[in-house]
Short mmCIF file of C-alpha atoms and ligand atoms in Angstrom, two decimals:
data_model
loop_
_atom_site.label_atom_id
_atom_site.label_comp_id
_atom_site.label_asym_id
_atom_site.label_seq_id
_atom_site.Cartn_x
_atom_site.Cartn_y
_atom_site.Cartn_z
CA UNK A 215 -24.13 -10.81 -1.12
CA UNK A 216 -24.86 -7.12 -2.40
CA UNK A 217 -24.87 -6.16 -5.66
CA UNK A 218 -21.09 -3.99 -5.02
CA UNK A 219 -19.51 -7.10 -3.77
CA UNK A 220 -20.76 -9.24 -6.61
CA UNK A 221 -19.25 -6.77 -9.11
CA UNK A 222 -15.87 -6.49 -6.48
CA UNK A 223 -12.74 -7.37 -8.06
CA UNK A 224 -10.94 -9.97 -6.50
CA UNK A 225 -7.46 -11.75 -7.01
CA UNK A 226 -6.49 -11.77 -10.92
CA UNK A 227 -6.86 -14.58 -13.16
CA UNK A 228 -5.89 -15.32 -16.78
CA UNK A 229 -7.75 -13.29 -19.23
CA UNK A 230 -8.73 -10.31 -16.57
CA UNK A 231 -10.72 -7.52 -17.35
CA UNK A 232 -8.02 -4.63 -16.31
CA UNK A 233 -9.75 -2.11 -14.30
CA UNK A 234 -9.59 1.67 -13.15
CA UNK A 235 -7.64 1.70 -9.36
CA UNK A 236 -9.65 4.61 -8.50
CA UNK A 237 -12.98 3.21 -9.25
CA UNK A 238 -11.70 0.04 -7.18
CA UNK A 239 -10.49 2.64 -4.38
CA UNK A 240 -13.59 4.04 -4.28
CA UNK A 241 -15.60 0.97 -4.03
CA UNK A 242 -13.41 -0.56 -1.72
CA UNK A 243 -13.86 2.47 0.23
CA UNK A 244 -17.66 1.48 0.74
CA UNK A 245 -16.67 -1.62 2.06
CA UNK A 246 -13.93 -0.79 4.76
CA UNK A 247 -14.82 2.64 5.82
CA UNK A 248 -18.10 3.63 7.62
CA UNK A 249 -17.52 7.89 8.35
CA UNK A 250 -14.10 8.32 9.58
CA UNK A 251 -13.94 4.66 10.57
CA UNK A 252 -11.80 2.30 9.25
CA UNK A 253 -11.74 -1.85 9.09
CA UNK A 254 -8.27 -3.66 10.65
CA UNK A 255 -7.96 -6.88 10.71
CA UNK A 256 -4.88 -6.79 14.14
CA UNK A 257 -2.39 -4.65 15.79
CA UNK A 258 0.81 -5.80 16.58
CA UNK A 259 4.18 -5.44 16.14
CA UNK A 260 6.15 -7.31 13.97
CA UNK A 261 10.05 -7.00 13.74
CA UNK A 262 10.64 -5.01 10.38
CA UNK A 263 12.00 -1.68 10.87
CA UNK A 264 13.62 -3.03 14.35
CA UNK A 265 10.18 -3.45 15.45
CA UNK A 266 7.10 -1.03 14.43
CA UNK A 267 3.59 -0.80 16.26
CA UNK A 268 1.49 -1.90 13.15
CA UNK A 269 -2.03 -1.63 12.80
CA UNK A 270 -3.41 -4.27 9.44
CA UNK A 271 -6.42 -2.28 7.45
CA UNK A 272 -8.18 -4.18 4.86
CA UNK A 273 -8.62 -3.29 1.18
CA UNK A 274 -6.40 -2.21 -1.66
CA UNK A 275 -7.13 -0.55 -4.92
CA UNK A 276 -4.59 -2.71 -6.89
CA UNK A 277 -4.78 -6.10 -7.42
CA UNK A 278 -1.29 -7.32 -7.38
CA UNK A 279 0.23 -10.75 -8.27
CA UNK A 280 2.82 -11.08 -5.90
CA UNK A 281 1.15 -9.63 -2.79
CA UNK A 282 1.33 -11.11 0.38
CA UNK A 283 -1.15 -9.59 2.30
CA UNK A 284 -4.29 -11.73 3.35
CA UNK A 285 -7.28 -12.46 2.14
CA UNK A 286 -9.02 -9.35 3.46
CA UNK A 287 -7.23 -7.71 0.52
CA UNK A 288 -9.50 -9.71 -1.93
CA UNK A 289 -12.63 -10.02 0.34
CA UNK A 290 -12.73 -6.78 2.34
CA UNK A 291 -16.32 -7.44 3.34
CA UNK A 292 -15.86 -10.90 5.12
CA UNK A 293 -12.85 -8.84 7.54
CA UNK A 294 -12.17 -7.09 10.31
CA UNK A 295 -13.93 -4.48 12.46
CA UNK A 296 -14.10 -0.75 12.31
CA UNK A 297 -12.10 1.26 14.58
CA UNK A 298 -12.04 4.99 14.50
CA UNK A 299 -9.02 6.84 14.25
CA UNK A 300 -9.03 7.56 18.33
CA UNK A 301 -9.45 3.15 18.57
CA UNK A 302 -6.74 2.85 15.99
CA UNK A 303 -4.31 5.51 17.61
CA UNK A 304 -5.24 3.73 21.36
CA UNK A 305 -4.62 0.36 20.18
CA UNK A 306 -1.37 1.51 18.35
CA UNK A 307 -0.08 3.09 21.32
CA UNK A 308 -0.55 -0.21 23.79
CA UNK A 309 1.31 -2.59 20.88
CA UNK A 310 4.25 0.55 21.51
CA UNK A 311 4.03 0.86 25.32
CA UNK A 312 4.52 -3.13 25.43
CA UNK A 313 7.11 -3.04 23.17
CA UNK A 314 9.38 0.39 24.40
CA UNK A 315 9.39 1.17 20.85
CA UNK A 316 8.54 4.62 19.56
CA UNK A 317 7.58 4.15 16.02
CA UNK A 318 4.52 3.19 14.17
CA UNK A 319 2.60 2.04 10.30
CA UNK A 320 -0.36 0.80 8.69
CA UNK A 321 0.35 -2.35 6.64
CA UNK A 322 -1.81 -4.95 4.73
CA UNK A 323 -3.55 -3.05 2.56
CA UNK A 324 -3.36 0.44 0.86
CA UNK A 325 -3.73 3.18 3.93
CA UNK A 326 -4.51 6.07 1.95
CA UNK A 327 -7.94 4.28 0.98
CA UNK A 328 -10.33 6.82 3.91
CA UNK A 329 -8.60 9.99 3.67
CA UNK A 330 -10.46 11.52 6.58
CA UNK A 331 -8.91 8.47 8.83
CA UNK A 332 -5.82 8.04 7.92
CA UNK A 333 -5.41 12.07 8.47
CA UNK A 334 -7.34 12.14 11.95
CA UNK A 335 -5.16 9.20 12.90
CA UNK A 336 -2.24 11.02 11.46
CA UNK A 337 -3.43 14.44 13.73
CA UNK A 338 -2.73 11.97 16.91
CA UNK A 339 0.52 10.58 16.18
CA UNK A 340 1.86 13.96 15.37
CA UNK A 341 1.08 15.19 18.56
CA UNK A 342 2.00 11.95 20.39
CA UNK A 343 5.49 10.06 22.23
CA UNK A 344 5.43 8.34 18.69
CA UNK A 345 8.53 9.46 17.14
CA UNK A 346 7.59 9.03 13.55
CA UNK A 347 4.72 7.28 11.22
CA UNK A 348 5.63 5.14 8.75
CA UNK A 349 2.62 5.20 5.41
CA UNK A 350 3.56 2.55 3.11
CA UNK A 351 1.73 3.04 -0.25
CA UNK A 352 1.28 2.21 -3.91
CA UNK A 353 0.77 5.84 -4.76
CA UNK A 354 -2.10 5.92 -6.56
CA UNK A 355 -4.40 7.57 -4.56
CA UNK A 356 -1.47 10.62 -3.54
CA UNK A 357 -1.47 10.51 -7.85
CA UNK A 358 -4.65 11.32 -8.35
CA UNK A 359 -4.93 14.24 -5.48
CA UNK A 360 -2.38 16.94 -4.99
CA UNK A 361 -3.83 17.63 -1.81
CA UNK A 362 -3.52 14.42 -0.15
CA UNK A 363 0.57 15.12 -0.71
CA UNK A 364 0.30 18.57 0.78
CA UNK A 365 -2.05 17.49 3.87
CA UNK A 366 0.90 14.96 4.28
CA UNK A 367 3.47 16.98 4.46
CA UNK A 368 2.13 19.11 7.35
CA UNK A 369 3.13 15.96 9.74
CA UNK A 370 6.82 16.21 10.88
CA UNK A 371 6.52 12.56 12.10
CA UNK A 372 5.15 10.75 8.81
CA UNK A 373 7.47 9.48 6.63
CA UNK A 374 6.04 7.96 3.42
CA UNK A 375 7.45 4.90 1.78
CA UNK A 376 6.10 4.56 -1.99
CA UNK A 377 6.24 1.33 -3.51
CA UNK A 378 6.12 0.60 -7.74
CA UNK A 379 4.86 -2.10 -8.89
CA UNK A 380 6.06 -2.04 -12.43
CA UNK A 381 8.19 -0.21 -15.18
CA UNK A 382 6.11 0.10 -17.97
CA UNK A 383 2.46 0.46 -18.39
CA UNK A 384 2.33 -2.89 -20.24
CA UNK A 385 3.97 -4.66 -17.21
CA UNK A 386 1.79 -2.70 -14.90
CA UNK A 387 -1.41 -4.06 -16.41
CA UNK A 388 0.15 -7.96 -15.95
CA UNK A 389 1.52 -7.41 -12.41
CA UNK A 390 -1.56 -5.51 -10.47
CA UNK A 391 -4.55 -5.85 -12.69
CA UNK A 392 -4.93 -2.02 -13.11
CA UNK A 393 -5.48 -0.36 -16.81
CA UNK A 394 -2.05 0.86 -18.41
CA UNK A 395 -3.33 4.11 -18.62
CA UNK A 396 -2.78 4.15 -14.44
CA UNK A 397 0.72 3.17 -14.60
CA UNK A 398 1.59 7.06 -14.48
CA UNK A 399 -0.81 7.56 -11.10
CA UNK A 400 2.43 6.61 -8.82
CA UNK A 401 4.56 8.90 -10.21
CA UNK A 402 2.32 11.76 -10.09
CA UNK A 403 2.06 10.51 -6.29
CA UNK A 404 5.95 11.35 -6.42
CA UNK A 405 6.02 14.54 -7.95
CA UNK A 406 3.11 15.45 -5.80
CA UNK A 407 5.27 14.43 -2.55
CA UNK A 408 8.06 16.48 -4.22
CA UNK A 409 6.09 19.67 -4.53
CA UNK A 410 4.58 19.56 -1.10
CA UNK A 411 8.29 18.69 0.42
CA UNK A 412 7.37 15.56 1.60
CA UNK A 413 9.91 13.44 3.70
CA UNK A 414 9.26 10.25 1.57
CA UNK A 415 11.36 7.46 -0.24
CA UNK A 416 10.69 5.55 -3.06
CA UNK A 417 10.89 1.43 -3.53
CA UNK A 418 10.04 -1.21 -5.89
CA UNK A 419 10.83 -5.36 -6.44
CA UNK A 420 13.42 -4.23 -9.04
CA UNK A 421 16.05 -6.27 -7.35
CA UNK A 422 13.98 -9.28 -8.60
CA UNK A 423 14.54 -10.29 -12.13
CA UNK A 424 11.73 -12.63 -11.68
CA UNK A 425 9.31 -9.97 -11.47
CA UNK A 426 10.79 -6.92 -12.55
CA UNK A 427 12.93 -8.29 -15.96
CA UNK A 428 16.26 -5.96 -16.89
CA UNK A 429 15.07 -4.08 -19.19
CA UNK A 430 12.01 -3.10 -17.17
CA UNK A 431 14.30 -2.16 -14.61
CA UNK A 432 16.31 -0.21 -16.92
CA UNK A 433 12.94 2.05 -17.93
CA UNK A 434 11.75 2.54 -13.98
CA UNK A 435 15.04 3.99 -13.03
CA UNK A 436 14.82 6.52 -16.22
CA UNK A 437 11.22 7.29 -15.58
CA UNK A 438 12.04 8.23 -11.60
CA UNK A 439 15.27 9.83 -13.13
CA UNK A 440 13.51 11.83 -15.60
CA UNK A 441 11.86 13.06 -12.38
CA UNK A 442 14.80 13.33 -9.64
CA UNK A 443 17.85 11.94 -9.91
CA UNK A 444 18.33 11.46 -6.37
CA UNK A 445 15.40 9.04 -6.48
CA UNK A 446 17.41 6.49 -8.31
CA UNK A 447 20.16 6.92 -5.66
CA UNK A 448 17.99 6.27 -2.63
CA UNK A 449 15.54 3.93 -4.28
CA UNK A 450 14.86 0.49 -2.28
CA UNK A 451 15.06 -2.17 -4.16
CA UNK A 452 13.47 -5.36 -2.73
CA UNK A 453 12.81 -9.39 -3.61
CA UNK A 454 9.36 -11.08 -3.19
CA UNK A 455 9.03 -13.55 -0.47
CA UNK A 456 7.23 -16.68 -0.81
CA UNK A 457 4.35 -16.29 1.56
CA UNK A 458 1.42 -18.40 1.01
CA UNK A 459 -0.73 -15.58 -0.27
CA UNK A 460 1.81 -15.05 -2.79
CA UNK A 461 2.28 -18.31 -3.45
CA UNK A 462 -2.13 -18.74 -4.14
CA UNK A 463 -2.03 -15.34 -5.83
CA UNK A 464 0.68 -16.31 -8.25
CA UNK A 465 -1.06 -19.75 -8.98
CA UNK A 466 -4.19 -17.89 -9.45
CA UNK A 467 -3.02 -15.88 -12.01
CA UNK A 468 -1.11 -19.00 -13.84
CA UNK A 469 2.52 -17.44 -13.19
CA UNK A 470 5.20 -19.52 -12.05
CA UNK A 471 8.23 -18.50 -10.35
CA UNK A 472 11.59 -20.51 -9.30
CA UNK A 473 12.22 -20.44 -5.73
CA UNK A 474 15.19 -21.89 -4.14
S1 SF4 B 652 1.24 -5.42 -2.86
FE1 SF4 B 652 0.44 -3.55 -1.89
S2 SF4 B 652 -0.42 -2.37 -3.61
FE2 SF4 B 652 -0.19 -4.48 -4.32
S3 SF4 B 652 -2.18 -5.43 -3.91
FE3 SF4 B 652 -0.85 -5.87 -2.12
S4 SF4 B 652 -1.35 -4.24 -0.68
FE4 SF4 B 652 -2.09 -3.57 -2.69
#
C-alpha cells in the first residue's frame, strides 16, 4: 500500500474528518490517470436515456452517502485499466455500432477528474456519427476552473448534466463528506457554464424528502434562483434508488432510510 492510498479517503463514517474535494480530486487524479490516460472499469450500454454507449471511470472527489456507484469509487487503486482517450472513444463507438444508437456518457465516477482526457475524448466525439455527449457531474471541478466551462462549451455535441448534492453547506458536509466551505464550488460550476453558454441542465435528489428535507429544498431552489430563474424551471429532480452500494454506503455512515 503507498503512502497516498493509506491517507485516501474512502466511504464516510460517523465522526469524519470533512475534507477539501479538490485536494481529493487531485489525489484521486494520481491514482486513475497516468498522462492523458484514464482508468474504466466497462463499457456498455445501459437503458437510461433510451439507451446511451457508457464508458464507467473510476474515482470521485466527493464522498457521497447515497451513491451508487461501485467500489472503485472508494478504492480507485484496486480498479480498472487505463485506456487513452483514442481506447475510450474506440470502445465507445463498438457499444454504439451494436446498439444503432447515436449517443454517448461517462458514468460511475466524476468525469471531469483528467482534464486533458476527458477533452481529447471530447475532440473525437465532436467530430464523430455520435450525435451528442452526455458529462454527468457534481460540479466541483467546472467550480473551481472557469476554463474547464469555456473549453466545454466549444463542443456542439456535449451536453452537461450537473448534479447537487445538497442545499446548504451544513447538509453538504453530512451528505458527501466535503468541507462546507465547498458547498458553493457547484454553483460556481453553474455560473461558469452560464458565462461560457454552455448547453447544460441542472439536477439534484430534491424530490426525496428523505435526503433532501423541505426546507433544504426550499434554500436550493433560491440559491439556483438567485442565479437563473430558469434553472428552477428546468431543474431535475430525482429519488435515490436502493442499490446495494447505497444500501453499504448508507449503513456505513449510520443513516437509515425507509424504503418501501
Ligand atoms: S454520487 Fe456522484 S458525486 Fe457523489 S460520490 Fe457518487 S459519483 Fe461522486
Amino acid at each position: 500500500m503507498t503512502a497516498l492510498s493509506k491517507t485516501y479517503q474512502r466511504y464516510l463514517e460517523p465522526g469524519f474528518k470533512p475534507f477539501d474535494p479538490l485536494e481529493l480530486a487531485s489525489k484521486t487524479e494520481q491514482i486513475v490517470c497516468r498522462g492523458d490516460s484514464r482508468k474504466y472499469t466497462k463499457f456498455y450500454c445501459p437503458g437510461v436515456y433510451g439507451g446511451i454507449a457508457t464508458g464507467f471511470t473510476c474515482g470521485c472527489c466527493l464522498r457521497c452517502i447515497f451513491c451508487w456507484v461501485d467500489w472503485s469509487r472508494d478504492f480507485p487503486e484496486k480498479h480498472g485499466l487505463f485506456y487513452s482517450p483514442a481506447e475510450a472513444f474506440s470502445r465507445l463507438s463498438r457499444v454504439a455500432r451494436k446498439k444503432r444508437i447515436t449517443q454517448s456518457r461517462i458514468s460511475g465516477a466524476e468525469p471531469t477528474i483528467g482534464k486533458s482526457h476527458l477533452l481529447a475524448l471530447l475532440e473525437k466525439i465532436e467530430y464523430s456519427p455520435f450525435r451528442l455527449f452526455i458529462l454527468e457531474t457534481n460540479g466541483i471541478l467546472i467550480g473551481a476552473d472557469p476554463d474547464y466551462a469555456r473549453q466545454l462549451a466549444r463542443f456542439k455535441k456535449v451536453h452537461t448534466r450537473v448534479s447537487l448534492k445538497a442545499g446548504t453547506p451544513e447538509a453538504f458536509t453530512e451528505k458527501t463528506g466535503a468541507t462546507p466551505e465547498s458547498f458553493e464550488l457547484p454553483f460556481h460550476g453553474i455560473a461558469n457554464l452560464i458565462e461560457a453558454r454552455a448547453s447544460f441542465h441542472v439536477a439534484a435528489m430534491t424530490a426525496d424528502p428523505r435526503i433532501v428535507a423541505k426546507n433544504e429544498r426550499r434554500s436550493l431552489l433560491d440559491r439556483l434562483a438567485s442565479i437563473d430563474p430558469a434553472l428552477v424551471d428546468n431543474l431535475e429532480e430525482e429519488v435515490v434508488d436502493p442499490y446495494y452500494t447505497t444500501l453499504e454506503r448508507l449503513r456505513h455512515a449510520g443513516v437509515s432510510l425507509p424504503w418501501d
